PDB file of C-alpha atoms and ligand atoms in Angstrom:
ATOM      1  CA  MET A   1      57.344   1.603  29.235  1.00  0.00           C
ATOM      2  CA  ASP A   2      54.001   0.630  27.697  1.00  0.00           C
ATOM      3  CA  TRP A   3      53.518  -3.112  28.039  1.00  0.00           C
ATOM      4  CA  CYS A   4      52.252  -4.648  24.813  1.00  0.00           C
ATOM      5  CA  ASN A   5      49.414  -6.985  25.784  1.00  0.00           C
ATOM      6  CA  TRP A   6      49.410  -9.243  22.715  1.00  0.00           C
ATOM      7  CA  VAL A   7      53.117 -10.037  22.998  1.00  0.00           C
ATOM      8  CA  PRO A   8      54.367 -12.738  25.424  1.00  0.00           C
ATOM      9  CA  LEU A   9      55.743 -11.574  28.724  1.00  0.00           C
ATOM     10  CA  LYS A  10      59.295 -12.788  27.998  1.00  0.00           C
ATOM     11  CA  CYS A  11      59.544 -10.350  25.056  1.00  0.00           C
ATOM     12  CA  ASN A  12      58.073  -7.437  27.031  1.00  0.00           C
ATOM     13  CA  ILE A  13      60.444  -8.098  29.909  1.00  0.00           C
ATOM     14  CA  PHE A  14      63.361  -8.348  27.525  1.00  0.00           C
ATOM     15  CA  VAL A  15      62.798  -4.899  25.982  1.00  0.00           C
ATOM     16  CA  TRP A  16      62.033  -3.375  29.368  1.00  0.00           C
ATOM     17  CA  ARG A  17      65.393  -4.623  30.611  1.00  0.00           C
ATOM     18  CA  ALA A  18      67.141  -3.694  27.355  1.00  0.00           C
ATOM     19  CA  GLU A  19      65.851  -0.144  27.645  1.00  0.00           C
ATOM     20  CA  MET A  20      67.483   0.085  31.084  1.00  0.00           C
ATOM     21  CA  ASP A  21      70.663  -1.522  29.690  1.00  0.00           C
ATOM     22  CA  ARG A  22      70.122  -4.527  31.927  1.00  0.00           C
ATOM     23  CA  ILE A  23      70.649  -7.438  29.600  1.00  0.00           C
ATOM     24  CA  ALA A  24      73.819  -9.498  29.552  1.00  0.00           C
ATOM     25  CA  THR A  25      75.728  -7.885  26.712  1.00  0.00           C
ATOM     26  CA  VAL A  26      79.517  -7.942  26.864  1.00  0.00           C
ATOM     27  CA  GLU A  27      79.469  -4.187  27.488  1.00  0.00           C
ATOM     28  CA  ALA A  28      76.998  -4.490  30.401  1.00  0.00           C
ATOM     29  CA  LEU A  29      78.953  -7.388  31.911  1.00  0.00           C
ATOM     30  CA  ALA A  30      82.184  -5.370  31.691  1.00  0.00           C
ATOM     31  CA  LYS A  31      80.550  -2.586  33.736  1.00  0.00           C
ATOM     32  CA  ARG A  32      79.931  -5.212  36.408  1.00  0.00           C
ATOM     33  CA  GLY A  33      83.519  -6.409  36.320  1.00  0.00           C
ATOM     34  CA  VAL A  34      82.998  -9.474  34.120  1.00  0.00           C
ATOM     35  CA  LEU A  35      85.508  -9.167  31.296  1.00  0.00           C
ATOM     36  CA  ILE A  36      85.051 -11.119  28.072  1.00  0.00           C
ATOM     37  CA  SER A  37      87.914 -10.923  25.609  1.00  0.00           C
ATOM     38  CA  ASP A  38      85.794 -10.851  22.458  1.00  0.00           C
ATOM     39  CA  ASP A  39      83.769  -7.702  22.976  1.00  0.00           C
ATOM     40  CA  MET A  40      82.817  -6.997  19.367  1.00  0.00           C
ATOM     41  CA  CYS A  41      79.450  -7.595  17.723  1.00  0.00           C
ATOM     42  CA  PHE A  42      79.525 -11.007  16.037  1.00  0.00           C
ATOM     43  CA  HIS A  43      77.311  -9.908  13.150  1.00  0.00           C
ATOM     44  CA  CYS A  44      79.323  -7.013  11.765  1.00  0.00           C
ATOM     45  CA  ARG A  45      82.583  -7.037  13.728  1.00  0.00           C
ATOM     46  CA  SER A  46      82.610  -3.249  13.620  1.00  0.00           C
ATOM     47  CA  GLY A  47      80.650  -2.279  16.720  1.00  0.00           C
ATOM     48  CA  PRO A  48      80.534  -3.240  20.392  1.00  0.00           C
ATOM     49  CA  ASP A  49      78.360  -5.973  21.865  1.00  0.00           C
ATOM     50  CA  SER A  50      76.055  -3.405  23.485  1.00  0.00           C
ATOM     51  CA  VAL A  51      72.286  -2.953  23.596  1.00  0.00           C
ATOM     52  CA  ASP A  52      72.250   0.130  21.399  1.00  0.00           C
ATOM     53  CA  HIS A  53      74.507  -1.438  18.827  1.00  0.00           C
ATOM     54  CA  LEU A  54      72.805  -4.839  18.672  1.00  0.00           C
ATOM     55  CA  LEU A  55      69.238  -3.527  18.570  1.00  0.00           C
ATOM     56  CA  VAL A  56      69.676  -0.158  16.864  1.00  0.00           C
ATOM     57  CA  GLY A  57      72.962   0.626  15.147  1.00  0.00           C
ATOM     58  CA  CYS A  58      74.222  -2.699  13.774  1.00  0.00           C
ATOM     59  CA  GLU A  59      73.791  -3.269  10.042  1.00  0.00           C
ATOM     60  CA  LEU A  60      71.687  -6.341  10.866  1.00  0.00           C
ATOM     61  CA  ALA A  61      69.332  -4.231  13.012  1.00  0.00           C
ATOM     62  CA  LEU A  62      69.253  -1.408  10.455  1.00  0.00           C
ATOM     63  CA  GLY A  63      68.356  -3.873   7.713  1.00  0.00           C
ATOM     64  CA  LEU A  64      65.583  -5.345   9.838  1.00  0.00           C
ATOM     65  CA  TRP A  65      64.124  -1.929  10.772  1.00  0.00           C
ATOM     66  CA  GLU A  66      64.206  -0.924   7.124  1.00  0.00           C
ATOM     67  CA  LYS A  67      62.201  -3.998   6.150  1.00  0.00           C
ATOM     68  CA  ILE A  68      59.738  -3.444   8.989  1.00  0.00           C
ATOM     69  CA  SER A  69      59.252   0.216   8.104  1.00  0.00           C
ATOM     70  CA  PHE A  70      58.563  -0.788   4.499  1.00  0.00           C
ATOM     71  CA  TRP A  71      56.175  -3.581   5.544  1.00  0.00           C
ATOM     72  CA  CYS A  72      54.251  -1.423   8.044  1.00  0.00           C
ATOM     73  CA  ARG A  73      54.520   1.670   5.835  1.00  0.00           C
ATOM     74  CA  VAL A  74      56.107   3.798   8.523  1.00  0.00           C
ATOM     75  CA  GLN A  75      58.224   6.586   7.160  1.00  0.00           C
ATOM     76  CA  ASN A  76      61.088   8.160   9.032  1.00  0.00           C
ATOM     77  CA  PHE A  77      61.804   5.084  11.085  1.00  0.00           C
ATOM     78  CA  PHE A  78      64.819   6.674  12.771  1.00  0.00           C
ATOM     79  CA  ALA A  79      66.107   5.476  16.099  1.00  0.00           C
ATOM     80  CA  PHE A  80      69.186   6.243  18.111  1.00  0.00           C
ATOM     81  CA  SER A  81      68.236   4.211  21.162  1.00  0.00           C
ATOM     82  CA  VAL A  82      65.968   1.409  22.311  1.00  0.00           C
ATOM     83  CA  ARG A  83      63.670   4.066  23.756  1.00  0.00           C
ATOM     84  CA  ASP A  84      63.302   5.616  20.300  1.00  0.00           C
ATOM     85  CA  LEU A  85      62.320   2.218  18.903  1.00  0.00           C
ATOM     86  CA  LEU A  86      59.735   1.667  21.604  1.00  0.00           C
ATOM     87  CA  GLU A  87      58.231   5.097  21.040  1.00  0.00           C
ATOM     88  CA  MET A  88      58.034   4.687  17.274  1.00  0.00           C
ATOM     89  CA  SER A  89      54.435   3.497  17.325  1.00  0.00           C
ATOM     90  CA  ASN A  90      53.348   6.562  19.348  1.00  0.00           C
ATOM     91  CA  TYR A  91      54.616   8.975  16.756  1.00  0.00           C
ATOM     92  CA  CYS A  92      53.617   7.301  13.523  1.00  0.00           C
ATOM     93  CA  ASN A  93      50.629   8.602  11.672  1.00  0.00           C
ATOM     94  CA  LYS A  94      48.417   5.503  12.145  1.00  0.00           C
ATOM     95  CA  GLY A  95      45.159   4.365  13.685  1.00  0.00           C
ATOM     96  CA  ALA A  96      44.951   2.667  17.079  1.00  0.00           C
ATOM     97  CA  THR A  97      45.013  -0.887  15.706  1.00  0.00           C
ATOM     98  CA  GLU A  98      48.046  -0.245  13.514  1.00  0.00           C
ATOM     99  CA  LYS A  99      49.803   1.426  16.449  1.00  0.00           C
ATOM    100  CA  ALA A 100      49.115  -1.553  18.719  1.00  0.00           C
ATOM    101  CA  ALA A 101      50.321  -3.933  16.018  1.00  0.00           C
ATOM    102  CA  LEU A 102      53.451  -1.911  15.313  1.00  0.00           C
ATOM    103  CA  GLN A 103      54.281  -1.588  18.997  1.00  0.00           C
ATOM    104  CA  GLY A 104      54.269  -5.373  19.353  1.00  0.00           C
ATOM    105  CA  ILE A 105      56.200  -5.904  16.130  1.00  0.00           C
ATOM    106  CA  VAL A 106      58.993  -3.649  17.418  1.00  0.00           C
ATOM    107  CA  VAL A 107      59.134  -5.601  20.698  1.00  0.00           C
ATOM    108  CA  ILE A 108      59.204  -8.936  18.852  1.00  0.00           C
ATOM    109  CA  ALA A 109      61.872  -7.684  16.426  1.00  0.00           C
ATOM    110  CA  CYS A 110      64.097  -6.658  19.363  1.00  0.00           C
ATOM    111  CA  TRP A 111      63.598 -10.089  20.870  1.00  0.00           C
ATOM    112  CA  PHE A 112      64.577 -11.873  17.623  1.00  0.00           C
ATOM    113  CA  LEU A 113      67.650  -9.656  17.197  1.00  0.00           C
ATOM    114  CA  TRP A 114      68.703 -10.791  20.649  1.00  0.00           C
ATOM    115  CA  VAL A 115      68.007 -14.455  19.810  1.00  0.00           C
ATOM    116  CA  ALA A 116      70.064 -14.058  16.615  1.00  0.00           C
ATOM    117  CA  ARG A 117      72.902 -12.497  18.607  1.00  0.00           C
ATOM    118  CA  ASN A 118      72.901 -15.413  21.060  1.00  0.00           C
ATOM    119  CA  ASN A 119      72.697 -18.032  18.317  1.00  0.00           C
ATOM    120  CA  HIS A 120      75.659 -16.461  16.591  1.00  0.00           C
ATOM    121  CA  ARG A 121      77.755 -15.836  19.688  1.00  0.00           C
ATOM    122  CA  PHE A 122      77.096 -19.114  21.456  1.00  0.00           C
ATOM    123  CA  SER A 123      76.270 -21.602  18.691  1.00  0.00           C
ATOM    124  CA  GLY A 124      78.117 -20.115  15.727  1.00  0.00           C
ATOM    125  CA  LYS A 125      74.847 -19.899  13.813  1.00  0.00           C
ATOM    126  CA  ARG A 126      74.834 -16.954  11.414  1.00  0.00           C
ATOM    127  CA  CYS A 127      71.607 -15.207  10.598  1.00  0.00           C
ATOM    128  CA  CYS A 128      70.696 -12.795   7.801  1.00  0.00           C
ATOM    129  CA  VAL A 129      68.195  -9.936   7.742  1.00  0.00           C
ATOM    130  CA  ASP A 130      65.737 -11.880   5.578  1.00  0.00           C
ATOM    131  CA  ASP A 131      65.660 -14.812   8.024  1.00  0.00           C
ATOM    132  CA  ILE A 132      64.973 -12.586  11.011  1.00  0.00           C
ATOM    133  CA  PHE A 133      62.382 -10.573   9.133  1.00  0.00           C
ATOM    134  CA  SER A 134      60.491 -13.739   8.107  1.00  0.00           C
ATOM    135  CA  GLU A 135      60.586 -14.961  11.672  1.00  0.00           C
ATOM    136  CA  VAL A 136      59.338 -11.625  13.037  1.00  0.00           C
ATOM    137  CA  ARG A 137      56.522 -11.426  10.510  1.00  0.00           C
ATOM    138  CA  SER A 138      55.258 -15.001  10.963  1.00  0.00           C
ATOM    139  CA  THR A 139      55.629 -15.149  14.755  1.00  0.00           C
ATOM    140  CA  SER A 140      53.989 -11.757  15.221  1.00  0.00           C
ATOM    141  CA  PHE A 141      51.103 -12.916  13.009  1.00  0.00           C
ATOM    142  CA  LEU A 142      50.476 -15.986  15.190  1.00  0.00           C
ATOM    143  CA  TRP A 143      50.649 -14.029  18.406  1.00  0.00           C
ATOM    144  CA  PHE A 144      48.510 -11.173  17.112  1.00  0.00           C
ATOM    145  CA  LYS A 145      45.909 -13.653  15.885  1.00  0.00           C
ATOM    146  CA  GLN A 146      45.863 -15.673  19.103  1.00  0.00           C
ATOM    147  CA  ARG A 147      46.397 -13.025  21.730  1.00  0.00           C
ATOM    148  CA  SER A 148      44.816  -9.800  20.480  1.00  0.00           C
ATOM    149  CA  LYS A 149      41.136  -9.128  19.871  1.00  0.00           C
ATOM    150  CA  PHE A 150      41.786  -9.304  16.120  1.00  0.00           C
ATOM    151  CA  GLY A 151      41.608 -13.087  15.833  1.00  0.00           C
ATOM    152  CA  GLU A 152      40.009 -12.801  12.398  1.00  0.00           C
ATOM    153  CA  ILE A 153      43.078 -11.401  10.738  1.00  0.00           C
ATOM    154  CA  VAL A 154      44.405 -13.453   7.812  1.00  0.00           C
ATOM    155  CA  TRP A 155      48.009 -13.898   6.728  1.00  0.00           C
ATOM    156  CA  LEU A 156      47.717 -11.937   3.473  1.00  0.00           C
ATOM    157  CA  ASP A 157      46.332  -8.885   5.256  1.00  0.00           C
ATOM    158  CA  TRP A 158      49.045  -9.160   7.900  1.00  0.00           C
ATOM    159  CA  CYS A 159      51.669  -9.206   5.150  1.00  0.00           C
ATOM    160  CA  LYS A 160      50.114  -6.059   3.695  1.00  0.00           C
ATOM    161  CA  PHE A 161      49.671  -4.573   7.200  1.00  0.00           C
ATOM    162  CA  VAL A 162      45.972  -4.068   6.504  1.00  0.00           C
ATOM    163  CA  PHE A 163      43.358  -4.289   9.260  1.00  0.00           C
ATOM    164  CA  MET A 164      39.665  -4.602   8.457  1.00  0.00           C
TER     165      MET A 164
HETATM  166 ZN1  LIG B 201      77.051  -5.224  14.637  1.00  0.00          ZN
END
C-alpha cells in the first residue's frame, strides 16, 4: 500500500490493517473465535459488521463516497473492496497534486467511517452522511494545509478541490 505522507500515521495504519482485514470488526473477531451476538452493521442493520461492508458497501459509506466523488469531481467512483478505494486515486484522470489530495481524503474518509461505527456501536451515537462528510472535508483541509507542501491552500479552494 502507498503510504500517504500528509495523513497522520494512525489513519494510514488503520487502512493498511483494514485492507488486510485486520481490524476488530465482529466478523474478524468471529474468525478468531470471539463471538459477539449482535453481528449486524449498526448503521443500516442490513449488512454484516465487516470491513468491506462498513467501508464500502453500507449505505452510509456509499453516501459518503458519492459526496466525495462529487466534491473531488471523480467520475466512476466504484469500489468493491478497500483495495479498490485505495487505488481510486491512481486511476482517476487528475494531476499529481489532486491525486495526492484524493489519496489522503480516501484514507481519512475510511478512518471517519470507522470512528462513526465505533461511536454508534459503543456509545449509541448515530451519525449521518452529512456529518461525516463535513468532518472529512474540514479535517483533511487542516492536515493537508499543515502537513503537505501546499500550506498556502485556502478553505474555499479546498471546498472546490482546486489547487493553484
Ligand atoms: Zn451497514
